[in-house]
XYZ file of C-alpha atoms in Angstrom:
571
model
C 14.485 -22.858 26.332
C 16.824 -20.996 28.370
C 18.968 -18.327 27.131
C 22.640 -17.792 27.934
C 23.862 -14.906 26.138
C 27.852 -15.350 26.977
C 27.643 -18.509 25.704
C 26.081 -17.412 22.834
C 28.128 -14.777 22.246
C 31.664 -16.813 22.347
C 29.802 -19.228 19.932
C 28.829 -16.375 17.005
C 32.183 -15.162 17.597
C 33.660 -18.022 16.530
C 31.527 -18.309 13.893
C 32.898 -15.089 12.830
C 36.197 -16.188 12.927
C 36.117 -18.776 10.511
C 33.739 -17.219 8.089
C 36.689 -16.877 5.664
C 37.937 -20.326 6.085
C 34.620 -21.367 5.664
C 34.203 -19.074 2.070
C 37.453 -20.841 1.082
C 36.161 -24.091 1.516
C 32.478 -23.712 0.008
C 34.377 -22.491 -3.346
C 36.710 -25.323 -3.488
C 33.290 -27.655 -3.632
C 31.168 -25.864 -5.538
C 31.578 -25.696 -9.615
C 32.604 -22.378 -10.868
C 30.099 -19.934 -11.475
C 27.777 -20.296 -14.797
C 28.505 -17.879 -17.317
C 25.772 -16.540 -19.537
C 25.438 -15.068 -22.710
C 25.828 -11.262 -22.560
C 22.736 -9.756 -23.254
C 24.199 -7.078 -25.859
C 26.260 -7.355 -28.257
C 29.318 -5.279 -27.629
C 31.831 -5.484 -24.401
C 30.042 -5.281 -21.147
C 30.362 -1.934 -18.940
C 28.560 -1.119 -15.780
C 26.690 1.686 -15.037
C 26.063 0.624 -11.647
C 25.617 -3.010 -9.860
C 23.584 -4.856 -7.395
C 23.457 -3.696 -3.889
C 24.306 -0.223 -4.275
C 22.470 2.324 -1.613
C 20.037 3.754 -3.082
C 17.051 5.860 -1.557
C 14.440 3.645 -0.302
C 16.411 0.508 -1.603
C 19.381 -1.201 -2.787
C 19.988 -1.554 -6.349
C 18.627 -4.684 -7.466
C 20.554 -5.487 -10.555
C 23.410 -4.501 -12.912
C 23.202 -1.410 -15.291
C 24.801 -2.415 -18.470
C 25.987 0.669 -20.582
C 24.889 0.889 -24.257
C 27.420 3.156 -25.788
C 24.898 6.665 -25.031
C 22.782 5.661 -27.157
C 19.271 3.710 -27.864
C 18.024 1.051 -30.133
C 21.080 -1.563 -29.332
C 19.395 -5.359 -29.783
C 18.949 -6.930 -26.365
C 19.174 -10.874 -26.494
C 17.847 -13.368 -23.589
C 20.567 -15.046 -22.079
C 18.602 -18.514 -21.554
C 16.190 -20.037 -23.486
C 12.659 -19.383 -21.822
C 9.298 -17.643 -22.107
C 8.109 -13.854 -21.294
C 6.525 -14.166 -18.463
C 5.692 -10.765 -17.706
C 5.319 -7.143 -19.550
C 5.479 -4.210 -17.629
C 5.053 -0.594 -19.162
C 5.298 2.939 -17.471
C 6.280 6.180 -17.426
C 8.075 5.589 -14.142
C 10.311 2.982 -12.674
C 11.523 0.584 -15.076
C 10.132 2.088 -18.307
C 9.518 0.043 -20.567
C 10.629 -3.680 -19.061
C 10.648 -7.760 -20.122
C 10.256 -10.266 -17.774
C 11.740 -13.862 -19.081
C 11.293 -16.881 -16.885
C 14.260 -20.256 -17.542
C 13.945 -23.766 -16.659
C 16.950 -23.306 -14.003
C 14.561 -21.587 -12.124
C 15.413 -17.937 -12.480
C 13.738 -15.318 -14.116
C 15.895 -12.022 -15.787
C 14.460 -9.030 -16.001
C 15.402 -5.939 -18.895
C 14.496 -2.733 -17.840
C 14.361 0.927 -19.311
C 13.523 -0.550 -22.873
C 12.851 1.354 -26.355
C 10.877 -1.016 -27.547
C 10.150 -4.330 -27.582
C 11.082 -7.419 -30.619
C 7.735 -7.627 -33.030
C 6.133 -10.593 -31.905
C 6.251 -8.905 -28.148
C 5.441 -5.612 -29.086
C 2.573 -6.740 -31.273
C 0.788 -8.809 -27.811
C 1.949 -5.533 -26.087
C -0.269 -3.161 -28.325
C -3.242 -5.070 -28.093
C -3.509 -5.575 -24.948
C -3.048 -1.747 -24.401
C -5.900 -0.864 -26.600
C -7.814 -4.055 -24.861
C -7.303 -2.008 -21.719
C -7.576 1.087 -23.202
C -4.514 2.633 -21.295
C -0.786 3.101 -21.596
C 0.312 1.444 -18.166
C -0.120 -1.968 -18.063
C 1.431 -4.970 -16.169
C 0.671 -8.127 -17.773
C 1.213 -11.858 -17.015
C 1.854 -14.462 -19.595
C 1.757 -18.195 -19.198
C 4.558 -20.399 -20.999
C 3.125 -21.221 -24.084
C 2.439 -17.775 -24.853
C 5.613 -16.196 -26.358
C 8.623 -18.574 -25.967
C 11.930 -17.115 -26.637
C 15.183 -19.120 -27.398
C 18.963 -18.359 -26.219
C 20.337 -15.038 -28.081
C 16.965 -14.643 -29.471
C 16.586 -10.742 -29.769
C 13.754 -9.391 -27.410
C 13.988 -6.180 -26.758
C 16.089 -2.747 -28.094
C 17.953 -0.843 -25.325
C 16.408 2.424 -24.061
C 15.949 5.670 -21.757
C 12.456 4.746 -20.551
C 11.190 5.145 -17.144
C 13.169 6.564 -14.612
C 16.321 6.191 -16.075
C 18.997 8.702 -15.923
C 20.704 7.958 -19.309
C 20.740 5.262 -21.748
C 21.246 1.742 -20.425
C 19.848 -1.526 -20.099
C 18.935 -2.689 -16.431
C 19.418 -6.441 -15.525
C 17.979 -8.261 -13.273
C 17.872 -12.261 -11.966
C 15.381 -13.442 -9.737
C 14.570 -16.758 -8.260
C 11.478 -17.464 -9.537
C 9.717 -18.663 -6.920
C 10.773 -16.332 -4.197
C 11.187 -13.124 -6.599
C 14.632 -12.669 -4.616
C 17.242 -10.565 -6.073
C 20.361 -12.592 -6.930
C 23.560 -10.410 -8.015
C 23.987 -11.131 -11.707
C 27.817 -10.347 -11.594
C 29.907 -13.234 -10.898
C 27.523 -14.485 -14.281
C 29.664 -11.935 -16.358
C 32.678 -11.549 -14.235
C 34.555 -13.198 -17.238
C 33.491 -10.035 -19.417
C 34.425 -7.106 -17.629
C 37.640 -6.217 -15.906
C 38.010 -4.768 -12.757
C 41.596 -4.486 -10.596
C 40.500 -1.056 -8.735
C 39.732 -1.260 -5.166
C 37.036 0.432 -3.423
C 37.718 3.591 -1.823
C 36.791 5.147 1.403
C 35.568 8.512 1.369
C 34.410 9.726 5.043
C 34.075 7.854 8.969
C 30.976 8.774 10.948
C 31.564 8.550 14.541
C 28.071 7.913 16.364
C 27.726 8.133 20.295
C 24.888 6.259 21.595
C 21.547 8.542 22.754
C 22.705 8.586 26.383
C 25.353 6.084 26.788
C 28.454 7.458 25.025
C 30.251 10.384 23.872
C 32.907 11.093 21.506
C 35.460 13.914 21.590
C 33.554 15.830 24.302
C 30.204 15.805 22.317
C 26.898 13.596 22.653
C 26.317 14.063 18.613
C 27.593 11.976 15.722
C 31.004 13.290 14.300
C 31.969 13.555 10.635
C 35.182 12.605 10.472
C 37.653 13.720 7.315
C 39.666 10.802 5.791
C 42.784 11.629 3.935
C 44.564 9.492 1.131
C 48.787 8.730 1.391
C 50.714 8.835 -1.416
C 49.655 4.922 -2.333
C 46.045 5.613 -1.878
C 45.447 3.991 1.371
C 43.102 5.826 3.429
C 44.109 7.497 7.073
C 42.217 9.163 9.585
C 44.906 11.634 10.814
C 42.183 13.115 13.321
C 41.939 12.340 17.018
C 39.058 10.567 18.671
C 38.293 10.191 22.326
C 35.589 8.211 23.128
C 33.778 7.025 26.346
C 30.554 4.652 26.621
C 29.101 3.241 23.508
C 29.413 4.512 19.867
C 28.779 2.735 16.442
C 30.802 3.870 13.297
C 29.830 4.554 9.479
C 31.730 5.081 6.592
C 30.947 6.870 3.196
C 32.393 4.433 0.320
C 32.600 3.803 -3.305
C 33.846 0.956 -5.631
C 35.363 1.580 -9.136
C 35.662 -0.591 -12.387
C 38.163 -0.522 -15.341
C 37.350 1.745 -18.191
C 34.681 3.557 -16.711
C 34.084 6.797 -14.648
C 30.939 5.002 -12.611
C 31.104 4.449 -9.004
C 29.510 1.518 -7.406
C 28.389 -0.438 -3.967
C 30.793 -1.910 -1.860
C 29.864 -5.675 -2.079
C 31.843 -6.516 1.092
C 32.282 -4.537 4.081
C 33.684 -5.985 7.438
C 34.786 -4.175 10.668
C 37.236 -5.654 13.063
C 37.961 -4.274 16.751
C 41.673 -5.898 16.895
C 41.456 -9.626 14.872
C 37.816 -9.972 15.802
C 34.639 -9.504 13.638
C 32.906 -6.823 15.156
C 29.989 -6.267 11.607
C 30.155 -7.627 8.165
C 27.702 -6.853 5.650
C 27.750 -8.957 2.260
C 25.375 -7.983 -0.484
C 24.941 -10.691 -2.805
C 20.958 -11.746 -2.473
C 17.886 -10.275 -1.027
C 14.362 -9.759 -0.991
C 11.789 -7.074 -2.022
C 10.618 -6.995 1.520
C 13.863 -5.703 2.502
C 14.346 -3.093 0.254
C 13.600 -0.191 3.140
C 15.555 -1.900 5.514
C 18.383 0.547 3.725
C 17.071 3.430 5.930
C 18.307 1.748 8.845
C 21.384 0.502 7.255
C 22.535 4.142 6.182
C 22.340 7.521 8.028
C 18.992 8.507 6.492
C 19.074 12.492 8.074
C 22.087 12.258 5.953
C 21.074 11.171 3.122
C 18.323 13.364 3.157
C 19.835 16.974 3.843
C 23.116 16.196 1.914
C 22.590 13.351 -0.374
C 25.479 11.040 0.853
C 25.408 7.655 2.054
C 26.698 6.719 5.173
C 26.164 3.079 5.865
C 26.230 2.142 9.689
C 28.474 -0.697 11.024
C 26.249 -1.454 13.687
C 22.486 -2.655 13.311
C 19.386 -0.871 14.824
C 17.431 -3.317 16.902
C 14.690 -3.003 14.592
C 16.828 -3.692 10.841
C 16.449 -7.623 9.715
C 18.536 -7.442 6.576
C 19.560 -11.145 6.348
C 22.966 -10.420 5.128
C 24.234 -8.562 8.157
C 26.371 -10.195 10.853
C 27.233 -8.771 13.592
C 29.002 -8.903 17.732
C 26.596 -7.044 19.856
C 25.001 -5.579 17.025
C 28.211 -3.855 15.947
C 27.993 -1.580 19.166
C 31.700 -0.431 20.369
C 32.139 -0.390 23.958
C 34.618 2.658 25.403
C 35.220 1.466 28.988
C 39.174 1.539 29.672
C 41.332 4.340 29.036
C 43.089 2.840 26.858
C 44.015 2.709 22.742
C 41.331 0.517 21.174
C 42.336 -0.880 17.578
C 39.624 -1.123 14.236
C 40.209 -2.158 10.870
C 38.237 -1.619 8.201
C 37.687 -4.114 5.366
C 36.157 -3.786 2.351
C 35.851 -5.783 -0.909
C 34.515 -6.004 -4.194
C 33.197 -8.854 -5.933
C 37.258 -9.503 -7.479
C 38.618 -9.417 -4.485
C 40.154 -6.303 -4.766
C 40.451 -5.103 -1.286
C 41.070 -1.226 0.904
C 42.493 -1.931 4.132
C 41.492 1.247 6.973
C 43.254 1.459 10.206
C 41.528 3.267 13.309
C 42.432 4.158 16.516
C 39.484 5.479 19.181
C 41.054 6.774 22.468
C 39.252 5.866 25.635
C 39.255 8.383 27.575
C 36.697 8.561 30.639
C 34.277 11.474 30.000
C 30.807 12.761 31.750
C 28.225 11.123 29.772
C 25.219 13.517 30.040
C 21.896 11.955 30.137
C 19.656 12.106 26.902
C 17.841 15.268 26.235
C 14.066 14.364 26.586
C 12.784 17.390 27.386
C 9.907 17.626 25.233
C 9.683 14.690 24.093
C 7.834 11.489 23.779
C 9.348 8.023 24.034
C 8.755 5.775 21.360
C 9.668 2.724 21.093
C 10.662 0.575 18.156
C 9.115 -2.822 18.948
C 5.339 -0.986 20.084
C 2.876 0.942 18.595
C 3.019 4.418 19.316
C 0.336 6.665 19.315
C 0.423 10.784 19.504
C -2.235 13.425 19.713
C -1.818 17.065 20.172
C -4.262 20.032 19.030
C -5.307 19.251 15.295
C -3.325 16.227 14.629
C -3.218 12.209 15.273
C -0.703 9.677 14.489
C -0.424 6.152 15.120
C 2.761 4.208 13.938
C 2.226 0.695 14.111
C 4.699 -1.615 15.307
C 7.641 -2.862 13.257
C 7.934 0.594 11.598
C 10.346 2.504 13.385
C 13.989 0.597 13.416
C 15.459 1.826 16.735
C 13.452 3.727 20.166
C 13.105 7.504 19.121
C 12.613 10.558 21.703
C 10.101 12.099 19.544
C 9.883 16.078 19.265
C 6.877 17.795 17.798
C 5.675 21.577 17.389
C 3.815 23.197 14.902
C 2.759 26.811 13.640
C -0.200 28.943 11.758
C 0.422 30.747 8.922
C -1.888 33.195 6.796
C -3.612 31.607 4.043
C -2.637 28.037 5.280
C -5.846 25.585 5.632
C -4.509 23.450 8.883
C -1.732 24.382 10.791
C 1.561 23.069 9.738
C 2.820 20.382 11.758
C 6.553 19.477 12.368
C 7.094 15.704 13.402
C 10.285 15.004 15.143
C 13.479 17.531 14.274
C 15.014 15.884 11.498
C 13.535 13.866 8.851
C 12.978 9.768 10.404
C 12.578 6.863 7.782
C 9.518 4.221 8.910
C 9.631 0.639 7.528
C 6.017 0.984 6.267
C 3.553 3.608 6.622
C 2.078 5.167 9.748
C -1.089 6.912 9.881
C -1.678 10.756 10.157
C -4.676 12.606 10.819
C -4.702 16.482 10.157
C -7.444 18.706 11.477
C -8.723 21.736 8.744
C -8.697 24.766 10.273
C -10.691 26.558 7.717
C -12.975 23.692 5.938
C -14.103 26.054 3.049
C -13.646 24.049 -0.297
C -16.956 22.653 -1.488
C -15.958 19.467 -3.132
C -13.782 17.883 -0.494
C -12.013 15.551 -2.842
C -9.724 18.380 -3.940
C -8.284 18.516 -0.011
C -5.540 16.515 0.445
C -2.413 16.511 2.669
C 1.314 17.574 1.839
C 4.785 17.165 3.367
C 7.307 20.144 2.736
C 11.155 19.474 2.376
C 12.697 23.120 2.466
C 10.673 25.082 0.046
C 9.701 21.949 -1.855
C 6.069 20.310 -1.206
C 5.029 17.100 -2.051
C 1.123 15.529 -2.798
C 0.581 12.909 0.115
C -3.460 12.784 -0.399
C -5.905 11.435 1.507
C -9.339 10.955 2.996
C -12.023 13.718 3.706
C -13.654 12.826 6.890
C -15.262 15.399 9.104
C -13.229 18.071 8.693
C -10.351 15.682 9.542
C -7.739 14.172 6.365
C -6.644 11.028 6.941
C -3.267 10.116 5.291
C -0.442 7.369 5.267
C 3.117 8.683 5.484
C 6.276 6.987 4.974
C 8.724 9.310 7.232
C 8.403 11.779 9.940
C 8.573 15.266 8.839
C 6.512 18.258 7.981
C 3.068 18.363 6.692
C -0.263 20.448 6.496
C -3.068 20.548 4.297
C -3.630 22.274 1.023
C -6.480 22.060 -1.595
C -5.932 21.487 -5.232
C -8.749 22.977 -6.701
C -6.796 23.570 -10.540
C -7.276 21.430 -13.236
C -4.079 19.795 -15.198
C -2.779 21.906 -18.545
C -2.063 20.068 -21.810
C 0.535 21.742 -23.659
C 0.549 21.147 -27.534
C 4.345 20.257 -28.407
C 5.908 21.018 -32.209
C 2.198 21.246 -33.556
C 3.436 22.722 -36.929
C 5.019 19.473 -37.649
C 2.711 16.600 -36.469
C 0.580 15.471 -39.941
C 4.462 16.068 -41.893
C 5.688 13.238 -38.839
C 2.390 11.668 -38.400
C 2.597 12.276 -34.367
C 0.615 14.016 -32.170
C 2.414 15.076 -29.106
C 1.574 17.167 -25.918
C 2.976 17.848 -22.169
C 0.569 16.927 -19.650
C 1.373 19.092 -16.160
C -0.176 19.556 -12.550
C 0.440 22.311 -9.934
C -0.293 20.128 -7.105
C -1.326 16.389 -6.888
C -0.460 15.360 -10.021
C -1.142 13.933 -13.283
C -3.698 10.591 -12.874
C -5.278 9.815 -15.595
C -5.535 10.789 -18.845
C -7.077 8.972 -22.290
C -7.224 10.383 -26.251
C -9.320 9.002 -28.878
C -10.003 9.849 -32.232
C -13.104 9.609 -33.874
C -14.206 8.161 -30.316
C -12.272 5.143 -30.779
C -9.425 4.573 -28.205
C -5.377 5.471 -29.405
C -2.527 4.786 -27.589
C -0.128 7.699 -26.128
C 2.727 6.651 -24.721
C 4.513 8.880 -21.776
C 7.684 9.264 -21.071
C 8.686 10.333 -17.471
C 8.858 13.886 -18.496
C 4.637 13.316 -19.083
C 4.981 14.107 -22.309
C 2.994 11.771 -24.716
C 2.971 11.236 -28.207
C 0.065 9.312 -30.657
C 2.150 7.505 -33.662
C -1.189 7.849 -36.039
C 0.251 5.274 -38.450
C 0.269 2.879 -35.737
C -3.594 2.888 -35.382
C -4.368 2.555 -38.490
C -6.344 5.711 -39.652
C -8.100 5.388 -42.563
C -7.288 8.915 -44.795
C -9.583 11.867 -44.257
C -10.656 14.197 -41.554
C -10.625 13.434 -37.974
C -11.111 14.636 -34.469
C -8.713 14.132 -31.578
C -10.506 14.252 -28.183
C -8.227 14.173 -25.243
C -9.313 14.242 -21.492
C -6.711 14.317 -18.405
C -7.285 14.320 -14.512
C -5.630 14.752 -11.791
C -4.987 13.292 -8.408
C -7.736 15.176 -6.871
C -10.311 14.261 -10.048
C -10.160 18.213 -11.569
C -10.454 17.935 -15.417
C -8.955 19.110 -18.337
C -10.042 18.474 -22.338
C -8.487 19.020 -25.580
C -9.873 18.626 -28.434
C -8.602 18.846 -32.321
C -9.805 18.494 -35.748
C -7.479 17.204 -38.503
C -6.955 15.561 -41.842
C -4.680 12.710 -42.371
């Protein structure tokens, strides 16, 4: 088939064009949205909603607000059965899976606990296991639930930054995230429009340059006296650029901020990049690095998300002209608009103006560098170090920079990949050289990324006086050995026969907290962990006869060192 890209061009740009006509029409066909039951039982507030930047991913459901405080009754929304049960100290907490006959299934995350007749399957199948963590699948006949049937009471479980439920709807069969907002639109009120906070101005590696300079541009955005955003600042600009913008959205009654569900970009009336975030997959969850200015993100904890599209990002629910890429090639005003939208249709309007003005492009600074490129693998060797990142990890071609260094006391030199901190898709695989292979039980070696003065346990494989690693971004690493066993730290001891808990804090200096498992009387009991690892026993839960008993508790850690506890009592 033969390719003719002007043709092709004229016809997405058309398509483009009519996108809102198109919108219009769809909704005059299609029946209003379904409304569901609200899963609490008090107005509905937002903590946050679907889509939202996050690292590593976009926000994959609503956060509904539970008055700061635990223990409000969660209802299912549709009739159904629990499909799934999924319990950590991490991520979602505690969290209910229930799957509909309309084909989706919702999801309630950060839990306190669970309704008996859950909760009861739940403990079993803990002690079955004989662990805390578990991730079970039900079938249908299992435990049905009806409409407003209570399932679950609202928590702080997980990693959860205050009390709230989390809500999720998925197709069933393709696990895809579908907003759950226009299902509750009808409950919560919302006439504030989103707000733009900051314009990034990025020249092209090579091909463009803005305002006499070859790096991206931070550009201040001031507010009139109505609120509509201006960019007072001048820009001249020659060759290609792309642009980002820092954003929020805002509801009624609340102090949150939110995603921007609609953002759309305009070079005089045409559709130059619209992003709409209303569905998406798991698989795409990392694709957000490339969306968003990930060096960034990661020195200053701000999201800028790009109007233009790296080569190698395949979010579905970008659209684009040319991949969003402005060309500067007349000297001449050229004209933007920024667009953006919530799901209301409250709207912020952004005028732009870029001055072309012809400027020496210099040529890209390789010096030093290797070339990789985005759609190979790329491979890298230098003294004590290997890498290979497969193909489809990085998102755009990258002039890669490496050095490294010795320090005293250090077991492998410490090696810096690339200058500032790159996001891949996946995982690439590293290969760090020990310098001084002196540890005896090579299990405890493992490898470790620094971020300023803060290091974090990447692990790893002994093999010849080699550790072999997988990485999810380029930055710095080196090898350490964590040769310390974990400490268990009684908590509130005086009180735990008057309370009937036991209760300790289970820390690591290095890899981390694995494992850990208490009995009593050398029969298995459950302790639950919260994400600050500290776990309590609830002895009247396991059914202790009265008398003396002994508590024997064992934890490990990441690299298998040990730790025991042990304690004699009478209940």
């Amino acid at each position: 088939m033969q390719y003719y890209p002007q043709l092709n061009r004229r016809i997405f740009t058309m398509k483009l064009k009519y996108i809102p006509l198109l919108l219009a029409f769809s909704a005059q066909l299609c029946p209003a949205q379904q409304e569901w039951r609200n899963p609490l039982d008090f107005p509905l507030l937002l903590a946050g909603n679907c889509g939202e930047l996050r690292p590593n991913h976009f926000h994959g459901g609503i956060d509904m607000k539970t008055q700061g405080v635990v223990g409000k009754a969660v209802h299912a929304v549709q009739k159904g059965y629990v499909s799934r049960i999924s319990v950590s100290p991490w991520g979602y907490g505690n969290a209910l899976y229930l799957t509909h006959p309309d084909g989706t299934t919702t999801v309630y995350g950060h839990l306190d606990r669970f309704a008996p007749k859950i909760a009861d399957y739940l403990w079993t199948k803990q002690h079955e296991q004989e662990q805390f963590a578990v991730n079970l699948y039900l079938q249908p006949e299992q435990i049905p639930v009806e409409e407003d049937e209570i399932v679950a009471y609202s928590g702080n479980t997980g990693s959860s930054g205050g009390p709230h439920v989390h809500f999720e709807i998925r197709d069933t069969e393709t696990e895809e995230l579908i907003d759950p907002l226009p299902y509750y639109m009808h409950l919560i009120k919302d006439t504030r429009a989103p707000k733009i906070l900051g314009l990034l101005v990025c020249p092209l590696d090579g091909k463009g340059i803005v305002n006499g300079k070859t790096k991206k541009q931070e550009i201040k955005v001031t507010h009139d006296a109505k609120g509509k955003p201006v960019v007072q600042a001048r820009i001249e600009a020659w060759g290609n650029i792309g642009l980002a913008i820092r954003a929020n959205d805002y509801m009624n009654e609340t102090g949150n901020i939110y995603g921007v569900k609609e953002t759309i970009l305009k070079e005089d009336d045409e559709v130059i990049f619209r992003a709409y975030i209303d569905r998406f997959g798991f698989d795409e969850n990392r694709f957000v690095n490339s969306l968003t200015d990930y060096a960034l993100w990661s020195k200053r904890r701000i999201f800028y998300m790009k109007c233009f599209v790296e080569p190698g990002n395949r979010l579905r629910f970008l659209e684009s002209r040319n991949r969003g890429i402005i060309s500067i090639d007349e000297e001449r005003p050229y004209h933007f608009t920024f667009l953006l939208k919530d799901a209301y249709g409250n709207q912020t309007r952004m005028q732009l103006t870029i001055i072309g003005k012809k400027q020496s492009i210099p040529e890209a600074d390789t010096e030093g560098t290797e070339l990789f490129h985005w759609h190979s693998t790329n491979l890298f060797g230098a003294r004590g170090i290997r890498m290979k990142i497969p193909r489809g990890n990085l998102y755009t071609d990258l002039n890669f920079a490496y050095r490294s260094r010795e320090e005293e006391g250090r077991l492998s030199a410490v090696h810096i990949l690339h200058n500032e901190p790159v996001p891949l898709h996946r995982q690439a695989d590293l290969s760090l050289r020990i310098l001084k292979d002196t540890v005896p039980n090579k299990s405890q070696y493992g490898i470790v990324q620094w971020k300023g003065q803060r290091r974090s346990w990447i692990g790893g494989t002994y093999r010849k006086g080699w550790m072999d690693a997988k990485i999810r971004e380029l930055g710095t690493y080196t090898v350490a050995a964590d040769t310390v066993a974990p400490k268990i730290t009684p908590l509130n001891s005086s009180g735990w026969m008057t309370k009937g808990t036991l209760q300790f804090r289970l820390s690591d200096n290095l890899s981390g907290v694995d494992t850990y498992k208490g009995t009593i009387d050398g029969k298995f009991v459950l302790f639950r962990m919260s994400n600050k690892s500290v776990i309590t026993c609830r002895l009247k839960e396991e059914n202790l006869p009265r008398g003396k008993h002994r508590l024997h508790l064992f934890v490990t850690d990441a690299c298998g060192n040990r730790s025991e506890y042990d304690y004699a009592f009478t209940w």
